[in-house]
Coordinates of C-alpha atoms and ligand atoms in Angstrom, one line a residue:
M1341 CA -13.8 38.4 -77.7
T1342 CA -16.9 38.8 -75.6
T1343 CA -17.4 40.6 -72.3
P1344 CA -19.4 38.2 -70.0
T1345 CA -21.4 39.5 -67.1
A1346 CA -22.8 37.7 -64.2
T1347 CA -25.3 36.2 -66.6
A1348 CA -22.5 34.8 -68.9
S1349 CA -23.3 31.4 -70.4
P1350 CA -22.7 28.6 -68.0
R1351 CA -20.0 26.1 -68.7
R1352 CA -21.3 22.6 -69.4
W1353 CA -19.6 19.4 -68.2
D1354 CA -21.1 16.0 -68.9
P1355 CA -21.7 13.5 -66.1
V1356 CA -18.5 11.5 -66.8
V1357 CA -16.3 14.6 -66.3
K1358 CA -18.1 15.5 -63.1
L1359 CA -18.1 12.0 -61.7
T1360 CA -14.4 11.4 -62.5
H1361 CA -13.4 14.8 -61.1
W1362 CA -15.0 14.2 -57.7
T1363 CA -14.0 10.6 -57.6
I1364 CA -10.4 11.6 -58.1
V1365 CA -10.7 14.3 -55.4
A1366 CA -12.3 11.7 -53.0
A1367 CA -9.5 9.1 -53.7
I1368 CA -6.8 11.7 -53.1
L1369 CA -8.4 12.9 -49.9
A1370 CA -8.8 9.3 -48.7
N1371 CA -5.2 8.3 -49.4
A1372 CA -3.8 11.6 -48.0
L1373 CA -5.9 11.7 -44.8
I1374 CA -7.5 8.4 -44.1
T1375 CA -5.8 5.2 -45.3
E1376 CA -2.5 4.1 -43.9
E1377 CA 0.4 4.6 -46.3
G1378 CA 1.1 1.4 -48.1
S1379 CA -1.8 -0.5 -46.5
S1380 CA -4.1 -2.6 -48.7
A1381 CA -6.9 0.0 -48.3
H1382 CA -4.4 2.6 -49.6
V1383 CA -3.5 0.4 -52.6
W1384 CA -7.2 -0.4 -53.4
V1385 CA -8.1 3.3 -53.3
G1386 CA -5.1 3.8 -55.5
Y1387 CA -6.4 1.3 -58.1
A1388 CA -9.8 3.0 -58.0
L1389 CA -8.0 6.3 -58.7
A1390 CA -6.1 4.7 -61.6
G1391 CA -9.3 3.3 -63.1
T1392 CA -11.1 6.6 -62.8
L1393 CA -8.2 8.5 -64.4
A1394 CA -8.1 5.9 -67.2
L1395 CA -11.8 6.5 -67.8
R1396 CA -11.3 10.2 -67.9
L1397 CA -8.5 9.9 -70.4
I1398 CA -10.5 7.6 -72.7
W1399 CA -13.3 10.2 -72.4
G1400 CA -10.8 12.7 -73.6
V1401 CA -10.8 10.9 -77.0
I1402 CA -14.4 9.6 -77.3
G1403 CA -16.4 12.0 -75.0
P1404 CA -18.4 15.1 -76.0
A1405 CA -16.7 18.2 -77.5
E1406 CA -15.8 20.1 -74.3
A1407 CA -14.4 17.0 -72.7
R1408 CA -12.0 16.1 -75.5
F1409 CA -8.3 16.8 -75.4
S1410 CA -8.7 18.7 -78.7
A1411 CA -10.9 21.3 -76.8
F1412 CA -8.1 22.2 -74.4
P1413 CA -4.7 21.4 -76.0
P1414 CA -1.6 21.9 -73.8
S1415 CA -0.2 25.1 -75.3
P1416 CA 2.2 27.4 -73.4
G1417 CA 1.8 30.0 -76.2
R1418 CA -2.0 30.1 -75.7
A1419 CA -1.5 30.2 -71.9
L1420 CA 0.8 33.2 -72.2
A1421 CA -1.7 34.9 -74.5
H1422 CA -4.4 34.2 -71.9
I1423 CA -2.2 35.8 -69.1
R1424 CA -1.8 38.8 -71.4
E1425 CA -5.6 39.0 -71.8
I1426 CA -6.0 38.8 -68.0
A1427 CA -3.4 41.6 -67.6
A1428 CA -5.2 43.7 -70.2
G1429 CA -8.6 43.1 -68.5
K1430 CA -9.9 41.3 -71.6
R1431 CA -12.2 38.3 -71.3
S1432 CA -12.8 35.6 -73.7
E1433 CA -15.1 32.6 -73.3
H1434 CA -13.9 29.1 -73.5
A1435 CA -16.3 26.1 -73.9
S1436 CA -13.7 23.9 -72.2
H1437 CA -10.8 24.7 -69.8
N1438 CA -9.1 28.0 -70.5
P1439 CA -5.5 27.7 -71.8
L1440 CA -4.0 28.3 -68.4
G1441 CA -6.4 25.9 -66.7
A1442 CA -5.6 23.3 -69.5
L1443 CA -1.9 23.4 -68.5
M1444 CA -2.9 22.8 -64.9
V1445 CA -5.2 19.9 -65.8
Y1446 CA -2.4 18.2 -67.8
A1447 CA 0.1 18.8 -64.9
I1448 CA -2.3 17.3 -62.4
W1449 CA -2.9 14.2 -64.6
S1450 CA 0.9 13.8 -65.2
V1451 CA 1.7 13.9 -61.6
L1452 CA -1.2 11.5 -60.8
A1453 CA 0.3 9.1 -63.4
V1454 CA 3.7 9.2 -61.7
I1455 CA 2.0 8.5 -58.3
I1456 CA 0.0 5.7 -59.7
V1457 CA 2.9 4.0 -61.6
T1458 CA 5.2 4.2 -58.6
G1459 CA 2.4 3.1 -56.2
V1460 CA 1.5 0.1 -58.4
L1461 CA 5.2 -0.9 -58.7
M1462 CA 5.6 -0.7 -55.0
A1463 CA 2.4 -2.6 -54.4
S1464 CA 3.4 -5.4 -56.8
A1465 CA 7.0 -5.7 -55.7
P1466 CA 7.8 -9.2 -54.5
A1467 CA 7.5 -9.8 -50.8
E1468 CA 10.7 -10.3 -48.8
P1469 CA 11.6 -14.0 -49.2
R1470 CA 10.9 -14.8 -45.6
G1471 CA 8.3 -17.0 -43.9
E1472 CA 6.1 -19.5 -45.6
P1473 CA 6.3 -19.3 -49.3
G1474 CA 2.8 -19.0 -50.9
A1475 CA 1.3 -17.7 -47.7
A1476 CA 2.8 -14.2 -48.0
P1477 CA 0.5 -11.2 -47.6
P1478 CA 0.5 -8.6 -50.4
A1479 CA 4.0 -7.1 -50.8
A1480 CA 3.0 -3.6 -49.6
T1481 CA 1.3 -5.0 -46.5
A1482 CA 4.1 -7.3 -45.7
E1483 CA 6.6 -4.5 -46.1
R1484 CA 4.6 -2.2 -43.8
L1485 CA 4.0 -4.8 -41.1
E1486 CA 7.7 -5.5 -41.1
R1487 CA 8.6 -1.8 -40.9
E1488 CA 6.0 -1.3 -38.1
E1489 CA 7.4 -4.2 -36.1
H1490 CA 10.8 -2.8 -36.6
E1491 CA 9.7 0.7 -35.5
E1492 CA 7.9 -0.6 -32.4
G1493 CA 10.9 -2.7 -31.5
E1494 CA 13.1 0.4 -31.8
G1495 CA 10.6 2.5 -29.8
R1496 CA 10.8 4.9 -32.8
E1497 CA 14.0 6.2 -31.3
G1498 CA 15.8 8.6 -33.6
G1499 CA 18.8 7.3 -35.5
E1500 CA 17.7 4.1 -37.3
E1501 CA 15.1 5.2 -40.0
H1502 CA 14.0 2.7 -42.6
E1503 CA 15.7 3.0 -45.9
E1504 CA 13.4 4.5 -48.5
G1505 CA 13.7 3.1 -51.9
P1506 CA 13.7 5.3 -55.0
L1507 CA 10.1 4.4 -55.8
T1508 CA 8.9 5.5 -52.4
E1509 CA 10.9 8.8 -52.7
V1510 CA 9.4 9.5 -56.2
H1511 CA 5.9 8.6 -54.9
E1512 CA 6.3 10.9 -51.9
T1513 CA 7.8 13.8 -53.9
A1514 CA 5.0 13.5 -56.5
V1515 CA 2.4 13.5 -53.8
N1516 CA 3.9 16.7 -52.4
L1517 CA 4.0 18.3 -55.8
L1518 CA 0.4 17.2 -56.3
Y1519 CA -0.6 19.1 -53.1
V1520 CA 1.0 22.3 -54.5
L1521 CA -0.8 21.9 -57.8
I1522 CA -4.1 21.3 -56.0
L1523 CA -3.7 24.6 -54.1
L1524 CA -2.9 26.4 -57.3
H1525 CA -5.8 24.7 -59.0
I1526 CA -8.3 25.8 -56.3
A1527 CA -6.8 29.3 -56.3
G1528 CA -7.1 29.4 -60.1
V1529 CA -10.8 28.2 -60.0
V1530 CA -11.7 30.9 -57.5
F1531 CA -9.8 33.6 -59.5
E1532 CA -11.4 32.5 -62.8
A1533 CA -14.9 32.4 -61.2
R1534 CA -14.5 35.9 -59.9
R1535 CA -12.9 37.3 -63.0
S1536 CA -15.3 35.7 -65.6
G1537 CA -18.5 35.9 -63.6
R1538 CA -19.2 32.4 -64.9
R1539 CA -20.5 29.9 -62.4
I1540 CA -17.7 27.4 -63.1
V1541 CA -17.8 25.7 -59.7
L1542 CA -21.6 25.1 -60.0
A1543 CA -20.9 23.7 -63.5
M1544 CA -18.8 21.0 -62.0
L1545 CA -21.4 20.0 -59.4
P1546 CA -23.9 17.2 -60.0
G1547 CA -27.2 18.0 -61.7
R1548 CA -26.2 21.3 -63.2
R1549 CA -26.2 21.5 -67.0
Ligands
LIG2559 C1 -2.9 10.5 -54.9 C2 -3.1 9.5 -54.1 C3 -2.0 9.0 -53.1 C4 -1.5 9.6 -52.1 C5 -1.8 11.0 -51.5 C6 -0.5 8.8 -51.5 C7 0.3 9.0 -50.5 C8 1.3 8.2 -50.0 C9 2.3 8.5 -49.0 C10 2.4 9.9 -48.3 C11 3.1 7.5 -48.8 C12 4.3 7.3 -47.8 C13 5.6 7.4 -48.6 C14 6.7 7.2 -47.6 O1 6.8 6.2 -47.0 O2 7.5 8.1 -47.5 C15 2.6 6.4 -49.6 C16 3.1 5.1 -49.7 C17 2.6 4.1 -50.5 N1 1.6 4.3 -51.5 FE1 0.6 5.9 -51.9 N2 -0.4 7.6 -52.3 C18 -1.4 7.7 -53.3 C19 -1.6 6.8 -54.3 C20 -1.2 5.6 -54.4 C21 -1.5 4.6 -55.4 C22 -2.3 4.9 -56.7 C23 -0.9 3.5 -55.1 C24 -0.9 2.1 -55.8 C25 -1.9 1.6 -56.4 C26 -0.1 3.7 -53.8 C27 0.6 2.7 -53.2 C28 1.5 3.0 -52.1 C29 2.4 2.0 -51.5 C30 2.5 0.6 -51.9 C31 3.1 2.7 -50.5 C32 4.1 2.1 -49.5 C33 5.4 2.6 -49.7 C34 6.3 2.1 -48.6 O3 5.9 1.3 -47.8 O4 7.5 2.5 -48.5 N3 -0.3 5.0 -53.4 N4 1.5 6.9 -50.4
LIG2560 C1 -7.9 16.9 -54.8 C2 -8.3 18.1 -55.2 C3 -8.6 18.4 -56.7 C4 -8.0 17.9 -57.8 C5 -6.9 16.8 -57.9 C6 -8.7 18.5 -59.0 C7 -8.4 18.2 -60.3 C8 -9.0 18.7 -61.4 C9 -8.9 18.3 -62.7 C10 -7.9 17.2 -63.2 C11 -9.7 19.0 -63.5 C12 -10.0 18.9 -65.0 C13 -11.3 18.1 -65.1 C14 -11.5 17.3 -66.4 O1 -11.4 17.9 -67.4 O2 -11.8 16.1 -66.3 C15 -10.4 19.9 -62.6 C16 -11.4 20.8 -63.0 C17 -12.1 21.6 -62.1 N1 -12.0 21.6 -60.7 FE1 -10.8 20.5 -59.6 N2 -9.6 19.3 -58.5 C18 -9.6 19.3 -57.1 C19 -10.4 20.0 -56.3 C20 -11.3 20.9 -56.7 C21 -12.1 21.7 -55.7 C22 -12.1 21.6 -54.2 C23 -12.9 22.5 -56.5 C24 -14.0 23.5 -56.0 C25 -13.6 24.6 -55.6 C26 -12.6 22.2 -57.9 C27 -13.2 22.8 -59.0 C28 -12.9 22.5 -60.3 C29 -13.6 23.2 -61.4 C30 -14.6 24.3 -61.3 C31 -13.1 22.6 -62.5 C32 -13.4 23.0 -64.0 C33 -12.5 24.2 -64.3 C34 -13.0 24.8 -65.6 O3 -14.1 25.2 -65.7 O4 -12.1 24.9 -66.6 N3 -11.6 21.2 -57.9 N4 -10.0 19.7 -61.3

């Protein structure tokens, strides 16, 4: 156990960890705030998110020591021990995510995987067998256009809401869970930065090693 001060050794993240972190953040923000749900932009951003997450997961096997899964195993036991350390005012340094942070990282990745799998399944679902065969737009776009036409026709009056399939429901629930995890993650980062005196946010920014 060491007792770091404001000059405690900085955490080091390689460029792949930094780039994938901020790309994932950007993709989530884009799909949560900018793209229209189910639009082709939403789906393309989703594929970019999937590719970025895949890259980070591969990096967890072949990347440098701090980026590897072996540096931050998901361990509830270690996370509990870490909470006890916090309660006792003890501080230990971790080259990678601390055990509590590690659980959060795996939780975020798992929820992202659910969002991606349900999103890709919805996007690749066959279009309604209507109109010219072969000239159908992508399934998600077709479905959305159809729903929008329907909603416009109905003047969005209460009552008739479109039936949400189980995939949509799982996608939406996972998205809401992701928002909760993100809030906890940011609170955790702020807490850890203040507690440890280590500049962990700077360490995740470009150009800092
Ligand atoms: C973390 C990033 C994402 C966020 C925040 C997000 C958010 C949402 C939300 C709120 C909906 C509306 C659900 C509803 O109708 O109740 C939606 C729908 C949809 N999303 Fe995502 N999504 C994300 C990632 C993805 C990915 C990775 C894909 C696929 C590659 C995808 C494909 C779709 C499709 C096809 C729909 C249309 C569902 C429908 O029309 O019923 N999304 N998304
Ligand atoms: C959409 C929002 C966010 C998501 C989904 C997210 C997700 C993640 C994930 C998955 C990791 C693990 C990185 C890896 O090992 O590859 C991580 C680490 C980290 N994130 Fe975020 N993040 C978000 C927003 C932020 C924001 C806004 C900040 C700045 C305050 C931030 C600061 C950090 C830091 C400092 C770490 C490293 C923690 C450590 O040193 O153990 N994140 N984040």
